[in-house]
Tab-separated table of C-alpha atoms in Angstrom:
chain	number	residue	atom	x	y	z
A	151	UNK	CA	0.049	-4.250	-12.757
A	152	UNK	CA	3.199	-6.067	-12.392
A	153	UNK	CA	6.318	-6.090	-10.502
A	154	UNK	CA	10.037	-6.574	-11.459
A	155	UNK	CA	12.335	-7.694	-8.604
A	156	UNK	CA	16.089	-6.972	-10.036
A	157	UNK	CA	19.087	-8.203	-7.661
A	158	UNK	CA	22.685	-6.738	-7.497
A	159	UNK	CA	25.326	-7.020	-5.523
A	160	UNK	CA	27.748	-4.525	-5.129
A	161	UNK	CA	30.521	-4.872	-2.298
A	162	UNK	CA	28.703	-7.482	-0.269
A	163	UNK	CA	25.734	-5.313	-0.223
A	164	UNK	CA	22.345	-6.611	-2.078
A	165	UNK	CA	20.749	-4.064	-3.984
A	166	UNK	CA	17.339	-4.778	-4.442
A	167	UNK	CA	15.949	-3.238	-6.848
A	168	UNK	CA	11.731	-2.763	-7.079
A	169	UNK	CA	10.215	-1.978	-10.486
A	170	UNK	CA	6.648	-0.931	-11.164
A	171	UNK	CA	3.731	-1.450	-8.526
A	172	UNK	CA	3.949	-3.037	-4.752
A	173	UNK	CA	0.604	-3.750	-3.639
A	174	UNK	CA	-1.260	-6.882	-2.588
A	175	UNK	CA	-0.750	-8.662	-5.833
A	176	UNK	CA	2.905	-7.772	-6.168
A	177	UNK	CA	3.971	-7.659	-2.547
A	178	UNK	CA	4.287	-11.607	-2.105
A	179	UNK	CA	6.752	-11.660	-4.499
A	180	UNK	CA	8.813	-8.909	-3.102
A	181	UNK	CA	8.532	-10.709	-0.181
A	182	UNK	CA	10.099	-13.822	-1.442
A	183	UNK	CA	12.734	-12.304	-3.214
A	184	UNK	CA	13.762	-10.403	0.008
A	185	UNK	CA	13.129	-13.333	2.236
A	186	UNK	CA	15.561	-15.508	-0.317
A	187	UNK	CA	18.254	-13.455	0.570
A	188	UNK	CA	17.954	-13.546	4.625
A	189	UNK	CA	18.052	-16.911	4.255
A	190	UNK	CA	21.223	-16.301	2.668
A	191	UNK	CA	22.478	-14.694	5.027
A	192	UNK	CA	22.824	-11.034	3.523
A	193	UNK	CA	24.021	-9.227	6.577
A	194	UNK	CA	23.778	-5.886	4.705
A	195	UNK	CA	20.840	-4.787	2.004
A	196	UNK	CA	19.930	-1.697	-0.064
A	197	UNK	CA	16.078	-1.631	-1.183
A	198	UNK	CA	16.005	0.901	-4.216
A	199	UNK	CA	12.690	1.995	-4.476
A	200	UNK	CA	13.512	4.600	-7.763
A	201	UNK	CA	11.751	2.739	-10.022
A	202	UNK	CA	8.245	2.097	-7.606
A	203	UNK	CA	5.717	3.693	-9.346
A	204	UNK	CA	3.815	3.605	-5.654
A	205	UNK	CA	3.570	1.269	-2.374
A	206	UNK	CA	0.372	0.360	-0.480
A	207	UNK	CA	0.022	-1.150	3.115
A	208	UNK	CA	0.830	-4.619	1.596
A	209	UNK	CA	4.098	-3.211	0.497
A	210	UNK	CA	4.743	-1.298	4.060
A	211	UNK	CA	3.993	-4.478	5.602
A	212	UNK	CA	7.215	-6.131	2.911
A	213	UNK	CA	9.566	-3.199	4.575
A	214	UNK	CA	8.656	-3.249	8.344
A	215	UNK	CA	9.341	-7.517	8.449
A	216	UNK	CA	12.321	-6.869	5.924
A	217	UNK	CA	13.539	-4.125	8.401
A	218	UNK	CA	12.405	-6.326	11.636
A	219	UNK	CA	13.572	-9.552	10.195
A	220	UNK	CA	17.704	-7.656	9.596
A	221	UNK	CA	17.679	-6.374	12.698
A	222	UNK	CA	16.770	-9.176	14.750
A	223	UNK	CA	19.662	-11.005	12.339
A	224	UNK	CA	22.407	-8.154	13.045
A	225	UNK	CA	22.188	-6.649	9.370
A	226	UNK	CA	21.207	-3.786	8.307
A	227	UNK	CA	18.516	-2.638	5.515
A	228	UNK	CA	18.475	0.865	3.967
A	229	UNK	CA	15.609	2.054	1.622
A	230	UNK	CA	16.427	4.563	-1.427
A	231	UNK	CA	15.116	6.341	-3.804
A	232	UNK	CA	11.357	6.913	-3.014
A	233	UNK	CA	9.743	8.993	-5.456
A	234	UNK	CA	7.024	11.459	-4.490
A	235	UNK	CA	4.018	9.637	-4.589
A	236	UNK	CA	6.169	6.542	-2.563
A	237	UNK	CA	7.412	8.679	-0.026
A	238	UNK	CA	3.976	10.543	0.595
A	239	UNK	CA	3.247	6.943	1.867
A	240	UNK	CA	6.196	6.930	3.947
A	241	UNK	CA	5.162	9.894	5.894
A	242	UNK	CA	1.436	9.519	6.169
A	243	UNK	CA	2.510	6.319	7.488
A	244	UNK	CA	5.443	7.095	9.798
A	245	UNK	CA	7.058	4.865	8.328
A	246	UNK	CA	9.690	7.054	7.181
A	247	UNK	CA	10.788	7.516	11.016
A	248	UNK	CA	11.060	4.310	11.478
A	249	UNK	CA	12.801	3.028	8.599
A	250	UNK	CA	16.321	3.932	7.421
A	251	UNK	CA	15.488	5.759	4.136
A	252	UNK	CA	18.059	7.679	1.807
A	253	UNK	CA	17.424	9.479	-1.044
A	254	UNK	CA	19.480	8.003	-3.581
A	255	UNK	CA	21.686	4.835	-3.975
A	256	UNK	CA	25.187	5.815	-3.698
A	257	UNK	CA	24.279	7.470	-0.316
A	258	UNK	CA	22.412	4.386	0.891
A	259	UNK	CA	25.584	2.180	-0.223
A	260	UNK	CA	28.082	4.876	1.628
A	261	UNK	CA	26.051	4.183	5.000
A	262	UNK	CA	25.482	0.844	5.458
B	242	UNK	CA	0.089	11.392	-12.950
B	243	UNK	CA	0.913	11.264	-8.696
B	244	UNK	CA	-3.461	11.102	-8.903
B	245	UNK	CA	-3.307	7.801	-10.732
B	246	UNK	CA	-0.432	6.134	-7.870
B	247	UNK	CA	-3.186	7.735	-5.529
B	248	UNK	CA	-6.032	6.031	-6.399
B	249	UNK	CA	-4.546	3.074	-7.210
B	250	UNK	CA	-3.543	2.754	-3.939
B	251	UNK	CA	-6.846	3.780	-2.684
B	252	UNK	CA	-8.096	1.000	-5.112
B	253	UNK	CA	-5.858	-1.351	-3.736
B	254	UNK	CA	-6.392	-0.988	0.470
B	255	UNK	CA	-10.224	-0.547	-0.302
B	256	UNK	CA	-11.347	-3.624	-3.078
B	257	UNK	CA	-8.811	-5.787	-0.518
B	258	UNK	CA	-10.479	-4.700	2.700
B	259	UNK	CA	-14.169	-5.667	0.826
B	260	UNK	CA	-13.071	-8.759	-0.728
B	261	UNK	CA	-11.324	-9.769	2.741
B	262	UNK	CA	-14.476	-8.542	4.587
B	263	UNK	CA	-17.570	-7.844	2.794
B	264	UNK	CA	-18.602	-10.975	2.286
B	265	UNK	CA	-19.741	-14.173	4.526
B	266	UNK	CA	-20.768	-16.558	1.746
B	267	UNK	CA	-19.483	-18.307	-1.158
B	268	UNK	CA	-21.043	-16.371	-4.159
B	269	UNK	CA	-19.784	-14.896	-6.472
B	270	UNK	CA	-20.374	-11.227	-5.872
B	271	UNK	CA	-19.405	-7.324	-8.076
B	272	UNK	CA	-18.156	-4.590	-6.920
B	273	UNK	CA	-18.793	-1.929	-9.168
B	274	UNK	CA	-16.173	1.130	-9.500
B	275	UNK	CA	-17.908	3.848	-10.955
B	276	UNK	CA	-15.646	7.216	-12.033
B	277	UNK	CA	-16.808	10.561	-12.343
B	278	UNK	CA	-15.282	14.015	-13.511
B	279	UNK	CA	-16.722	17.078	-12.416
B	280	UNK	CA	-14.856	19.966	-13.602
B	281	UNK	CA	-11.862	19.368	-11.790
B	282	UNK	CA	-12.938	17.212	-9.118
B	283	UNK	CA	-12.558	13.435	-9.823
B	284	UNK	CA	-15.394	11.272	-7.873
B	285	UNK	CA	-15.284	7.618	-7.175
B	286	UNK	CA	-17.414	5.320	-6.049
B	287	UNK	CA	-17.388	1.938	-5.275
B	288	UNK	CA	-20.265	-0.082	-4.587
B	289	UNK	CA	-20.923	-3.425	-3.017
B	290	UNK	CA	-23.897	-6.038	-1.785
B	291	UNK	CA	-21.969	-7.457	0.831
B	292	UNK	CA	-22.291	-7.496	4.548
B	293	UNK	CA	-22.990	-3.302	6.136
B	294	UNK	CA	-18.906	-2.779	6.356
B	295	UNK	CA	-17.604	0.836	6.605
B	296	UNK	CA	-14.604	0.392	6.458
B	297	UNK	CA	-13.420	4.020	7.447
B	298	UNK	CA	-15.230	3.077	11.086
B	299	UNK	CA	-12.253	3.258	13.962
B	300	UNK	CA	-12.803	-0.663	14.835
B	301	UNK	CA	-12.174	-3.159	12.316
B	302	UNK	CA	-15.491	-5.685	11.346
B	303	UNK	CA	-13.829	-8.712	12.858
B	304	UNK	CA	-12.058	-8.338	16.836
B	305	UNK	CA	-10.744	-11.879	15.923
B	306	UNK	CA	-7.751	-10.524	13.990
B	307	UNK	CA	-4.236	-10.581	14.999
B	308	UNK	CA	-2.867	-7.344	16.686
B	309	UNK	CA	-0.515	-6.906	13.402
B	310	UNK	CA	-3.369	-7.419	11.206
B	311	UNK	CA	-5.493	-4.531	12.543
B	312	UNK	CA	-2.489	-2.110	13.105
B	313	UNK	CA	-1.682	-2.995	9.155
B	314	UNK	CA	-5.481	-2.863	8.594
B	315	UNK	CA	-5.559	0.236	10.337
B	316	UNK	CA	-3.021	1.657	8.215
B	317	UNK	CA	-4.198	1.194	5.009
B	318	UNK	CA	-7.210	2.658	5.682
B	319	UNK	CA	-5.326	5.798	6.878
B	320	UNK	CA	-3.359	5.858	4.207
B	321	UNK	CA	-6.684	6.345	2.002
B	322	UNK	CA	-8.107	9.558	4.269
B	323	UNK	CA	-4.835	11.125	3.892
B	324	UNK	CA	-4.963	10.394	0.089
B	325	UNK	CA	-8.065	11.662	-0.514
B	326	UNK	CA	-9.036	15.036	-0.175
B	327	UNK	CA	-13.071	13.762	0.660
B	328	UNK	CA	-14.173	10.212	1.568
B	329	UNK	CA	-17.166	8.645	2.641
B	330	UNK	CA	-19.607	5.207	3.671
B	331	UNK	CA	-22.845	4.999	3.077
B	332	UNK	CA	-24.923	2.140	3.433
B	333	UNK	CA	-27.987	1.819	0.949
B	334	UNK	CA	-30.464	-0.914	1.618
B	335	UNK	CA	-28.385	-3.719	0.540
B	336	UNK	CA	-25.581	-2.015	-0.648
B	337	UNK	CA	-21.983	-0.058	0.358
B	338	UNK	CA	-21.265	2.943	-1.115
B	339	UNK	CA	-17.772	4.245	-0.611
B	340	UNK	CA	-17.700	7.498	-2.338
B	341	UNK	CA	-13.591	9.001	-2.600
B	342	UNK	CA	-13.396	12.672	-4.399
B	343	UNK	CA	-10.269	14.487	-5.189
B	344	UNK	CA	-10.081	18.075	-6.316
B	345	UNK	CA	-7.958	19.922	-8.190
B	346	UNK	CA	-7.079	16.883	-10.158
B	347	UNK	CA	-5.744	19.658	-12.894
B	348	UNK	CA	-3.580	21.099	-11.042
């Protein structure tokens, strides 16, 4: 099932947004979308996660280098959005204590 | 449905972990999925002829991976015993027979 990678920018913020499934097929290209954008430079970056349907381990793994890769950089990434089934993952994982997760946009563009 | 995400996820960290594992020659090989519904528990099984791999086993098949790879190994595999509300590895003469139930699936 596929994946649609949509890019905004509001105030010198990227807004990433992830549609449908991120799994080991899709994750690669969330990857490079992401990855695009370091290389750019984005110093500040909002993944919206309201339209992933659900994330598996190859999608955690996207987050934790996104999250590792900003901070070693000085930015700052903030996830939003999760639905239930997305943020299940999050916890079962602990990955919700270790990432900077909001629960909607506007909140996650207010913090960073 | 939050049980289709589920197993699709399940799916996902399971068929990888065989197809990355299960297999230490070039043939082309199946896995079958096979899914059952009892009343209201849904039962799936997936079977394969590859190498004995139980993948819900605390050490990972190969001690030659990266550190990151078995954490993120590690937590996949997690992620599917917290999913599911029964899992399980058998091994059947030449076969592996992961067997993932969920009940309720009505409710």
């Amino acid at each position: 099932m596929a994946l649609e990678v949509k890019v905004d920018e509001v105030n010198h913020v990227v807004v990433i947004k992830l549609a449908g499934n991120l799994d080991t097929n899709t994750a690669p290209e969330a990857e490079t979308a992401i990855n695009s954008w370091l290389e750019k430079d984005a110093k500040k970056m909002v993944v919206d996660l309201e339209e992933a349907k659900y994330v598996s381990s190859a999608g955690l793994r996207v987050f934790l280098a996104t999250a590792k890769k900003m901070t070693a950089a000085g930015g700052a990434v903030i996830f939003c959005s999760p639905n239930e089934v997305v943020q299940e993952i999050l916890d079962i994982s602990g990955f919700s204590t270790i990432l900077n997760i909001k629960s909607n946009q506007e909140i996650a563009l207010n913090e960073i | 449905m939050a049980i289709i995400q589920k197993f699709s996820i399940a799916f996902d960290e399971l068929l990888n972990n065989i197809i990355s594992y299960g297999f230490d020659d070039e043939k082309e090989h199946i896995i079958k999925v096979n899914v059952e519904l009892k009343g209201e528990r849904l039962i799936i099984t997936l079977i394969d002829d590859g190498v004995p791999f139980n993948p819900f086993k605390k050490d990972p098949p190969d001690t030659m991976l990266s550190v990151k790879e078995r954490v993120i190994g590690g937590l996949g595999i997690h992620i599917v015993k917290s999913l599911m509300d029964e899992y399980e590895y058998k091994r059947n003469v030449d076969k592996n027979i992961i067997t993932l139930v969920k009940f309720n699936i009505n409710t």
